[in-house]
XYZ file of C-alpha atoms in Angstrom:
213
model
C 0.082 -0.022 -0.058
C 1.558 3.272 -1.151
C -1.282 5.638 -0.268
C -1.656 7.092 3.353
C -5.411 6.618 3.064
C -5.192 2.971 2.632
C -2.844 2.663 5.668
C -5.253 4.837 7.661
C -8.031 2.577 6.707
C -6.030 -0.553 7.557
C -4.939 0.951 10.965
C -8.566 1.611 12.021
C -9.063 -2.280 11.718
C -6.210 -3.005 14.237
C -7.468 -3.919 17.691
C -6.631 -1.331 20.463
C -5.933 -1.425 24.143
C -6.845 1.179 26.756
C -4.318 4.105 26.761
C -2.764 3.134 23.501
C -2.949 5.642 20.687
C -5.037 4.572 17.750
C -3.079 4.760 14.490
C -3.273 8.424 13.241
C -3.156 9.865 9.721
C 0.413 11.006 10.545
C 1.350 7.269 11.335
C -0.397 6.245 8.051
C 1.755 8.820 6.053
C 4.811 7.256 7.813
C 3.642 3.741 6.844
C 3.321 4.803 3.325
C 6.762 6.109 3.163
C 8.475 2.848 4.175
C 7.958 0.998 0.907
C 11.645 1.022 0.277
C 12.918 -0.567 3.495
C 13.343 -4.116 2.100
C 16.318 -6.020 3.477
C 16.910 -3.402 6.202
C 16.796 -3.703 10.058
C 14.100 -1.086 11.012
C 13.315 0.247 14.521
C 9.642 1.267 15.133
C 10.079 3.816 17.862
C 6.809 4.226 19.772
C 5.129 1.210 18.196
C 1.608 1.730 19.705
C -0.886 -0.619 17.863
C 1.894 -1.821 15.535
C 0.990 -0.075 12.237
C 4.575 1.006 11.306
C 5.977 -2.535 12.275
C 3.466 -4.103 9.983
C 4.274 -1.715 7.230
C 8.024 -2.234 7.498
C 7.485 -6.115 7.494
C 5.226 -5.977 4.446
C 7.766 -3.910 2.620
C 10.220 -6.817 3.230
C 12.259 -5.525 6.218
C 14.962 -8.113 7.210
C 14.272 -7.510 10.927
C 12.036 -5.077 12.798
C 12.594 -3.983 16.465
C 9.491 -2.386 17.779
C 9.658 -0.409 21.020
C 7.335 1.346 23.311
C 7.559 2.418 26.909
C 3.952 1.354 27.559
C 3.631 -2.409 28.296
C 0.104 -2.426 26.874
C 1.475 -1.076 23.534
C 4.226 -3.755 23.531
C 1.848 -6.493 23.997
C -0.656 -5.034 21.506
C 1.984 -4.655 18.778
C 3.173 -8.197 19.424
C -0.351 -9.582 19.054
C -1.484 -7.420 16.045
C 1.631 -8.390 14.102
C 1.125 -12.096 14.863
C -2.556 -11.937 13.999
C -2.063 -9.973 10.730
C 1.094 -11.575 9.426
C 1.914 -14.679 11.438
C 5.380 -15.429 12.482
C 7.786 -12.663 11.405
C 11.313 -11.468 12.016
C 10.263 -9.007 14.760
C 11.331 -8.195 18.291
C 8.910 -6.221 20.453
C 10.534 -4.605 23.517
C 9.623 -2.179 26.426
C 12.115 0.554 26.115
C 12.190 4.305 26.584
C 13.536 6.533 23.775
C 16.520 7.207 25.972
C 17.432 3.591 25.722
C 17.690 3.584 21.873
C 21.409 3.410 22.146
C 21.079 -0.272 23.086
C 19.753 -1.014 19.555
C 21.515 -1.120 16.162
C 19.439 -0.747 12.957
C 19.701 0.713 9.507
C 16.652 2.917 9.778
C 14.552 4.324 12.639
C 10.907 5.299 11.931
C 9.065 7.529 14.324
C 5.913 9.497 14.524
C 6.875 11.546 17.624
C 4.530 13.564 19.871
C 4.826 16.964 18.151
C 2.013 19.225 19.088
C 3.503 22.355 20.527
C 2.882 22.877 24.339
C 0.612 25.838 23.594
C -1.785 23.629 21.861
C -2.227 20.817 24.471
C -5.045 22.542 26.393
C -7.314 21.793 23.367
C -6.545 18.086 23.388
C -9.062 15.889 25.102
C -8.044 15.195 28.621
C -7.995 11.492 28.302
C -5.615 11.750 25.340
C -3.376 14.540 26.464
C -0.689 12.437 27.907
C -0.112 10.850 24.567
C 0.883 14.257 23.074
C 3.077 15.586 25.681
C 6.775 15.915 24.734
C 6.965 18.132 21.739
C 7.922 21.230 23.852
C 7.664 24.730 22.808
C 8.287 24.168 19.023
C 6.920 20.565 18.803
C 10.199 18.982 17.944
C 11.751 18.122 21.417
C 10.896 14.403 21.235
C 12.373 14.152 17.818
C 15.606 15.805 19.166
C 15.506 13.250 22.002
C 15.435 10.331 19.498
C 18.203 11.735 17.349
C 20.371 12.191 20.559
C 20.129 8.503 21.514
C 19.649 6.373 18.387
C 22.374 4.472 16.713
C 20.603 4.399 13.445
C 22.295 6.564 10.833
C 18.954 7.355 9.166
C 15.756 8.471 10.825
C 12.391 8.823 9.091
C 10.077 11.065 10.948
C 6.780 12.735 10.479
C 6.473 16.561 10.980
C 3.748 18.941 10.279
C 5.100 21.519 7.791
C 4.378 24.407 10.236
C 7.110 23.024 12.523
C 10.699 24.320 12.219
C 12.143 20.876 11.085
C 15.322 22.561 9.707
C 16.295 23.525 13.369
C 16.828 19.883 14.045
C 20.422 18.800 13.883
C 21.115 16.464 10.915
C 23.922 15.859 8.469
C 21.383 15.937 5.659
C 17.666 15.740 5.270
C 15.191 15.132 2.493
C 11.510 15.282 2.171
C 10.244 11.640 1.388
C 6.575 12.143 1.150
C 4.028 15.017 1.762
C 0.200 15.096 2.065
C -2.357 17.416 3.089
C -4.009 15.986 6.091
C -7.180 16.770 8.239
C -5.672 18.242 11.502
C -7.121 17.824 15.147
C -8.633 20.960 16.394
C -5.656 21.567 18.820
C -3.596 22.328 15.679
C -6.104 24.725 14.111
C -4.626 28.080 15.518
C -1.413 27.116 13.857
C -2.527 25.244 10.625
C -6.315 25.567 9.996
C -8.416 22.455 9.591
C -6.120 20.978 6.902
C -2.421 21.306 6.555
C 0.573 19.697 4.797
C 2.431 17.067 6.781
C 5.767 15.504 5.573
C 7.921 12.453 6.241
C 11.442 13.537 6.435
C 14.628 11.452 6.269
C 17.323 12.696 8.539
C 20.818 11.434 8.152
C 23.131 11.667 11.123
C 26.577 10.352 11.958
C 26.142 7.006 13.668
C 27.791 6.365 17.085
C 29.844 3.244 17.756
C 27.841 0.080 17.748
C 30.199 -1.625 20.390
C 28.126 -3.571 22.848
C 24.804 -2.836 20.989
C 21.948 -5.313 20.750
C 22.128 -6.844 17.282
């Protein structure tokens, strides 16, 4: 599936668990941007219901390491992958983004919390905790991921209104862009619809000595 709409509709069929974020349009756009990850080891950082893990495996990834700090998300991804694809080369771990330096991979895919702090008051109270972390400009969680990952290449979603070029990277390229309906919390910044992109950020990898294979 190369269209984000198809991935979004598929994501809506995945079982959920209390407190786990349902696959969003941002995640669906990221899934659509992973069609070239065949024969790579991929980290799904913040796996949630497992949509990105499934997309990478369907694209032929050699191995996927799915991580989330929420044990419910870890179990949900494990179950959704098994029920959707059967036995696969996947490892699902409970890890925080600060522990990414334990893992080695060719590519890390992430749809990070990116709503600027000023927008969070408009988020539903029972969902607000899922969107904390973007900081003042929405990009603090992405910076955290880049500081800790060993992967030389990171693919991330970012609403085009965010200052993605302020994020340190050796190089960056826009992989895919679509105009998406935006949650009401975004409306003061973007209006009801806005362009969102998947960016590929390249960074200098740290030493892999002692990392998990």
